[in-house]
mmCIF file of C-alpha atoms in Angstrom:
data_model
loop_
_atom_site.group_PDB
_atom_site.id
_atom_site.type_symbol
_atom_site.label_atom_id
_atom_site.label_comp_id
_atom_site.label_asym_id
_atom_site.label_seq_id
_atom_site.Cartn_x
_atom_site.Cartn_y
_atom_site.Cartn_z
ATOM 1 C CA MET A 838 -49.313 94.854 89.556
ATOM 2 C CA ILE A 839 -48.334 92.451 92.177
ATOM 3 C CA LEU A 840 -46.323 93.462 95.335
ATOM 4 C CA ILE A 841 -44.612 90.662 96.993
ATOM 5 C CA GLY A 842 -43.330 90.842 100.552
ATOM 6 C CA GLN A 843 -44.636 91.474 104.078
ATOM 7 C CA PHE A 844 -45.182 95.044 105.214
ATOM 8 C CA ASP A 845 -43.054 94.505 108.445
ATOM 9 C CA SER A 846 -40.169 95.018 105.922
ATOM 10 C CA PRO A 847 -39.667 98.721 105.616
ATOM 11 C CA PHE A 848 -38.492 98.243 102.112
ATOM 12 C CA VAL A 849 -41.714 96.566 101.071
ATOM 13 C CA ARG A 850 -43.732 99.004 103.027
ATOM 14 C CA ARG A 851 -42.339 102.116 101.364
ATOM 15 C CA VAL A 852 -43.314 100.672 97.934
ATOM 16 C CA GLY A 853 -46.790 99.818 99.358
ATOM 17 C CA ILE A 854 -47.240 103.353 100.724
ATOM 18 C CA ALA A 855 -46.200 104.976 97.355
ATOM 19 C CA LEU A 856 -48.663 102.717 95.358
ATOM 20 C CA ARG A 857 -51.517 103.698 97.749
ATOM 21 C CA TRP A 858 -50.470 107.387 97.568
ATOM 22 C CA TYR A 859 -50.692 107.398 93.918
ATOM 23 C CA GLY A 860 -53.814 105.282 93.731
ATOM 24 C CA GLN A 861 -52.074 102.616 91.642
ATOM 25 C CA ALA A 862 -53.956 99.269 91.898
ATOM 26 C CA PHE A 863 -51.881 96.215 93.108
ATOM 27 C CA ASP A 864 -52.349 92.774 94.452
ATOM 28 C CA HIS A 865 -50.383 92.251 97.678
ATOM 29 C CA ARG A 866 -48.846 88.773 98.340
ATOM 30 C CA PRO A 867 -47.365 88.846 101.808
ATOM 31 C CA TYR A 868 -44.785 86.144 101.285
ATOM 32 C CA ALA A 869 -42.085 85.833 103.975
ATOM 33 C CA VAL A 870 -38.437 85.549 102.670
ATOM 34 C CA PHE A 871 -37.664 82.328 104.650
ATOM 35 C CA ARG A 872 -40.966 80.637 105.008
ATOM 36 C CA ASP A 873 -42.160 81.368 101.443
ATOM 37 C CA GLU A 874 -38.768 81.184 99.626
ATOM 38 C CA LYS A 875 -40.123 78.871 96.940
ATOM 39 C CA LEU A 876 -43.048 81.158 96.242
ATOM 40 C CA ILE A 877 -40.874 84.188 95.809
ATOM 41 C CA ALA A 878 -38.467 82.289 93.664
ATOM 42 C CA GLU A 879 -41.284 81.679 91.123
ATOM 43 C CA PHE A 880 -41.042 85.356 90.413
ATOM 44 C CA ASN A 881 -37.535 86.440 91.526
ATOM 45 C CA PRO A 882 -34.452 84.230 91.513
ATOM 46 C CA LEU A 883 -32.858 86.474 94.194
ATOM 47 C CA ARG A 884 -35.653 85.454 96.482
ATOM 48 C CA LYS A 885 -35.771 89.024 97.824
ATOM 49 C CA VAL A 886 -38.537 91.443 98.728
ATOM 50 C CA PRO A 887 -39.919 93.747 97.681
ATOM 51 C CA THR A 888 -40.526 92.036 94.331
ATOM 52 C CA LEU A 889 -42.900 94.082 92.034
ATOM 53 C CA VAL A 890 -44.484 92.312 89.119
ATOM 54 C CA LEU A 891 -45.732 94.637 86.494
ATOM 55 C CA ASP A 892 -48.931 94.222 84.413
ATOM 56 C CA ASP A 893 -46.842 92.997 81.449
ATOM 57 C CA GLY A 894 -45.022 90.433 83.579
ATOM 58 C CA THR A 895 -41.821 92.351 84.054
ATOM 59 C CA VAL A 896 -40.281 91.752 87.403
ATOM 60 C CA LEU A 897 -38.557 94.498 89.453
ATOM 61 C CA THR A 898 -36.641 94.120 92.671
ATOM 62 C CA GLU A 899 -34.924 96.542 95.152
ATOM 63 C CA SER A 900 -37.206 99.210 96.544
ATOM 64 C CA PHE A 901 -35.440 102.109 94.798
ATOM 65 C CA VAL A 902 -35.981 100.462 91.398
ATOM 66 C CA CYS A 903 -39.621 99.728 92.129
ATOM 67 C CA LEU A 904 -40.190 103.322 93.300
ATOM 68 C CA GLU A 905 -38.554 104.760 90.253
ATOM 69 C CA HIS A 906 -41.038 102.869 88.024
ATOM 70 C CA ILE A 907 -43.895 103.864 90.195
ATOM 71 C CA ASP A 908 -42.922 107.533 90.138
ATOM 72 C CA GLU A 909 -42.344 107.510 86.354
ATOM 73 C CA ARG A 910 -45.736 106.015 85.865
ATOM 74 C CA ALA A 911 -47.404 108.648 88.018
ATOM 75 C CA ALA A 912 -45.495 111.480 86.204
ATOM 76 C CA THR A 913 -46.436 109.999 82.841
ATOM 77 C CA GLU A 914 -50.184 109.889 83.830
ATOM 78 C CA HIS A 915 -50.447 113.231 85.678
ATOM 79 C CA GLY A 916 -47.458 115.364 84.443
ATOM 80 C CA GLU A 917 -44.126 115.941 86.035
ATOM 81 C CA ASP A 918 -45.410 118.978 87.956
ATOM 82 C CA TRP A 919 -48.256 117.089 89.695
ATOM 83 C CA ASP A 920 -48.204 118.218 93.240
ATOM 84 C CA ARG A 921 -48.587 114.617 94.626
ATOM 85 C CA LEU A 922 -45.325 113.335 93.140
ATOM 86 C CA LEU A 923 -43.229 111.882 95.985
ATOM 87 C CA LEU A 924 -39.981 113.032 94.293
ATOM 88 C CA PRO A 925 -39.290 115.669 91.734
ATOM 89 C CA ARG A 926 -38.101 114.319 88.386
ATOM 90 C CA ARG A 927 -35.029 116.585 88.293
ATOM 91 C CA GLY A 928 -33.223 119.380 90.074
ATOM 92 C CA ASP A 929 -31.883 119.987 93.513
ATOM 93 C CA PRO A 930 -34.948 118.924 95.374
ATOM 94 C CA ARG A 931 -34.747 115.568 93.679
ATOM 95 C CA ILE A 932 -31.047 115.204 94.808
ATOM 96 C CA GLU A 933 -31.987 116.187 98.344
ATOM 97 C CA GLY A 934 -34.807 113.675 98.468
ATOM 98 C CA LEU A 935 -32.507 110.838 97.242
ATOM 99 C CA ARG A 936 -29.812 111.872 99.625
ATOM 100 C CA LEU A 937 -32.128 111.632 102.693
ATOM 101 C CA CYS A 938 -33.473 108.288 101.340
ATOM 102 C CA GLY A 939 -29.996 107.022 101.030
ATOM 103 C CA PHE A 940 -29.308 107.625 104.715
ATOM 104 C CA ALA A 941 -32.648 106.227 105.801
ATOM 105 C CA THR A 942 -32.433 103.100 103.699
ATOM 106 C CA GLY A 943 -28.859 102.545 104.725
ATOM 107 C CA ALA A 944 -29.967 102.590 108.392
ATOM 108 C CA MET A 945 -32.648 100.070 107.484
ATOM 109 C CA ASP A 946 -30.094 97.752 105.965
ATOM 110 C CA LYS A 947 -28.101 97.841 109.186
ATOM 111 C CA MET A 948 -31.212 97.262 111.238
ATOM 112 C CA VAL A 949 -31.943 94.204 109.296
ATOM 113 C CA THR A 950 -28.441 93.024 109.696
ATOM 114 C CA LEU A 951 -28.859 93.428 113.499
ATOM 115 C CA ILE A 952 -32.103 91.575 113.502
ATOM 116 C CA TYR A 953 -30.545 88.595 111.760
ATOM 117 C CA GLU A 954 -27.503 88.673 113.958
ATOM 118 C CA ARG A 955 -29.620 88.665 117.043
ATOM 119 C CA LEU A 956 -32.556 86.467 116.161
ATOM 120 C CA VAL A 957 -31.451 84.140 113.380
ATOM 121 C CA ARG A 958 -27.593 83.532 113.531
ATOM 122 C CA ASP A 959 -26.500 80.770 116.016
ATOM 123 C CA ARG A 960 -23.195 82.641 116.714
ATOM 124 C CA ARG A 961 -22.889 86.371 117.583
ATOM 125 C CA ASP A 962 -20.133 88.423 116.314
ATOM 126 C CA ASP A 963 -19.951 91.243 118.943
ATOM 127 C CA ALA A 964 -17.566 93.450 116.945
ATOM 128 C CA TRP A 965 -19.810 93.319 113.922
ATOM 129 C CA ILE A 966 -22.927 93.961 116.046
ATOM 130 C CA GLY A 967 -21.299 96.930 117.717
ATOM 131 C CA ARG A 968 -20.359 98.442 114.271
ATOM 132 C CA CYS A 969 -23.919 98.058 112.957
ATOM 133 C CA THR A 970 -25.354 99.445 116.129
ATOM 134 C CA ARG A 971 -23.170 102.530 115.901
ATOM 135 C CA GLN A 972 -24.065 102.958 112.199
ATOM 136 C CA VAL A 973 -27.838 102.844 113.012
ATOM 137 C CA LEU A 974 -27.703 105.138 116.012
ATOM 138 C CA ASP A 975 -25.458 107.674 114.382
ATOM 139 C CA THR A 976 -27.549 107.818 111.121
ATOM 140 C CA LEU A 977 -30.709 108.162 113.103
ATOM 141 C CA ALA A 978 -29.172 110.922 115.098
ATOM 142 C CA TYR A 979 -28.198 112.674 111.888
ATOM 143 C CA LEU A 980 -31.684 112.329 110.476
ATOM 144 C CA ASP A 981 -33.166 113.500 113.791
ATOM 145 C CA GLY A 982 -31.123 116.653 113.471
ATOM 146 C CA VAL A 983 -32.260 117.223 109.860
ATOM 147 C CA ARG A 984 -35.837 116.766 110.844
ATOM 148 C CA ALA A 985 -35.451 119.152 113.865
ATOM 149 C CA ASP A 986 -33.967 121.829 111.678
ATOM 150 C CA ARG A 987 -36.853 121.901 109.223
ATOM 151 C CA THR A 988 -40.035 123.702 110.376
ATOM 152 C CA ASP A 989 -42.288 122.624 107.505
ATOM 153 C CA LEU A 990 -44.761 119.821 107.852
ATOM 154 C CA PHE A 991 -42.631 117.525 105.637
ATOM 155 C CA LEU A 992 -38.898 117.306 104.947
ATOM 156 C CA ALA A 993 -39.370 118.837 101.465
ATOM 157 C CA GLY A 994 -41.872 121.444 102.593
ATOM 158 C CA ALA A 995 -45.561 121.173 102.192
ATOM 159 C CA ARG A 996 -45.706 117.839 100.383
ATOM 160 C CA LEU A 997 -45.124 114.430 101.396
ATOM 161 C CA GLY A 998 -41.972 112.873 99.732
ATOM 162 C CA HIS A 999 -40.095 109.534 99.601
ATOM 163 C CA ALA A 1000 -37.652 110.936 102.115
ATOM 164 C CA ASP A 1001 -40.538 111.270 104.616
ATOM 165 C CA ILE A 1002 -41.635 107.745 103.946
ATOM 166 C CA ALA A 1003 -38.191 106.281 104.244
ATOM 167 C CA VAL A 1004 -37.357 108.144 107.454
ATOM 168 C CA SER A 1005 -40.675 107.200 109.081
ATOM 169 C CA CYS A 1006 -40.344 103.498 108.029
ATOM 170 C CA ALA A 1007 -36.719 103.358 109.456
ATOM 171 C CA TYR A 1008 -37.842 104.821 112.770
ATOM 172 C CA THR A 1009 -40.932 102.465 112.969
ATOM 173 C CA LEU A 1010 -38.735 99.504 112.255
ATOM 174 C CA ALA A 1011 -36.280 100.450 114.956
ATOM 175 C CA SER A 1012 -38.995 101.012 117.470
ATOM 176 C CA GLU A 1013 -40.670 97.710 116.889
ATOM 177 C CA ALA A 1014 -37.743 95.384 116.087
ATOM 178 C CA LEU A 1015 -34.876 97.062 118.088
ATOM 179 C CA PRO A 1016 -36.452 98.941 120.947
ATOM 180 C CA ASP A 1017 -33.358 98.747 123.066
ATOM 181 C CA LEU A 1018 -31.442 100.924 120.599
ATOM 182 C CA LEU A 1019 -34.094 103.722 121.043
ATOM 183 C CA ALA A 1020 -33.920 103.297 124.758
ATOM 184 C CA ALA A 1021 -30.304 104.070 124.572
ATOM 185 C CA ARG A 1022 -30.822 107.355 122.666
ATOM 186 C CA ASP A 1023 -33.700 109.657 122.172
ATOM 187 C CA PHE A 1024 -34.745 110.865 118.687
ATOM 188 C CA PRO A 1025 -37.651 113.229 119.439
ATOM 189 C CA ALA A 1026 -37.934 114.817 116.037
ATOM 190 C CA LEU A 1027 -37.853 111.394 114.313
ATOM 191 C CA ARG A 1028 -40.485 110.020 116.754
ATOM 192 C CA ALA A 1029 -42.814 113.017 116.161
ATOM 193 C CA HIS A 1030 -42.364 112.752 112.432
ATOM 194 C CA ALA A 1031 -43.146 108.989 112.429
ATOM 195 C CA GLU A 1032 -46.094 109.291 114.737
ATOM 196 C CA ARG A 1033 -47.655 111.952 112.543
ATOM 197 C CA LEU A 1034 -47.174 110.059 109.373
ATOM 198 C CA GLU A 1035 -48.400 106.772 110.827
ATOM 199 C CA THR A 1036 -51.889 108.404 111.110
ATOM 200 C CA MET A 1037 -52.076 108.851 107.357
ATOM 201 C CA PRO A 1038 -54.269 106.231 105.631
ATOM 202 C CA GLU A 1039 -51.469 105.112 103.296
ATOM 203 C CA PHE A 1040 -49.311 104.273 106.329
ATOM 204 C CA SER A 1041 -51.968 102.723 108.492
ATOM 205 C CA ALA A 1042 -53.094 100.482 105.529
ATOM 206 C CA THR A 1043 -49.528 99.062 105.278
ATOM 207 C CA ARG A 1044 -48.789 98.755 109.074
ATOM 208 C CA GLN A 1045 -47.791 95.198 110.083
ATOM 209 C CA ALA A 1046 -46.337 94.138 113.446
ATOM 210 C CA PHE A 1047 -42.753 93.018 113.102
ATOM 211 C CA VAL A 1048 -42.293 89.260 113.258
ATOM 212 C CA VAL A 1049 -39.426 86.902 112.196
ATOM 213 C CA ASN A 1050 -40.603 84.013 110.028
ATOM 214 C CA ARG A 1051 -37.845 81.437 109.879
#
């Protein structure tokens, strides 16, 4: 498989972490969405990352689609009860994992919007920036409360899950790309969660300092 995109994107990163967690081999091509648009377009007409090219040439985009394929492949190889699956294949634990991923990735989307508004666009829309800022901060506060209420090592108990990865990637992006937001509010449970996960080899291997490639 080929994973296209830089690891300073939390969406690319969560796919890379999952691939490494499962031990699924892949070739990483760290193309930037602006600088390397033509290279990405050779695989994906949307010119978006992550782009995942499967061994048979099938091209997937959007992180949740890529992760569904990766999970299904892991479940097929090892069984649906394999204790390293990042998301159960059915039942309430699956819904809960997806629910938390939805909040975390939604916050990521708004963070990326803020980054573009601040660093890329020539004109600022203060009302739009304010709305996105509130969405990010309120969602991080919600996730911080969820993490604080759970005493297990991970959000779903004793095992790492996609929700843990998504929440950690969201917090790390905020801390690196939008540090003023975290200066305005404290999220101690999220900070501790991200700091712990960042020491895991799957996370350290996909860590990339945030930069804007225009």
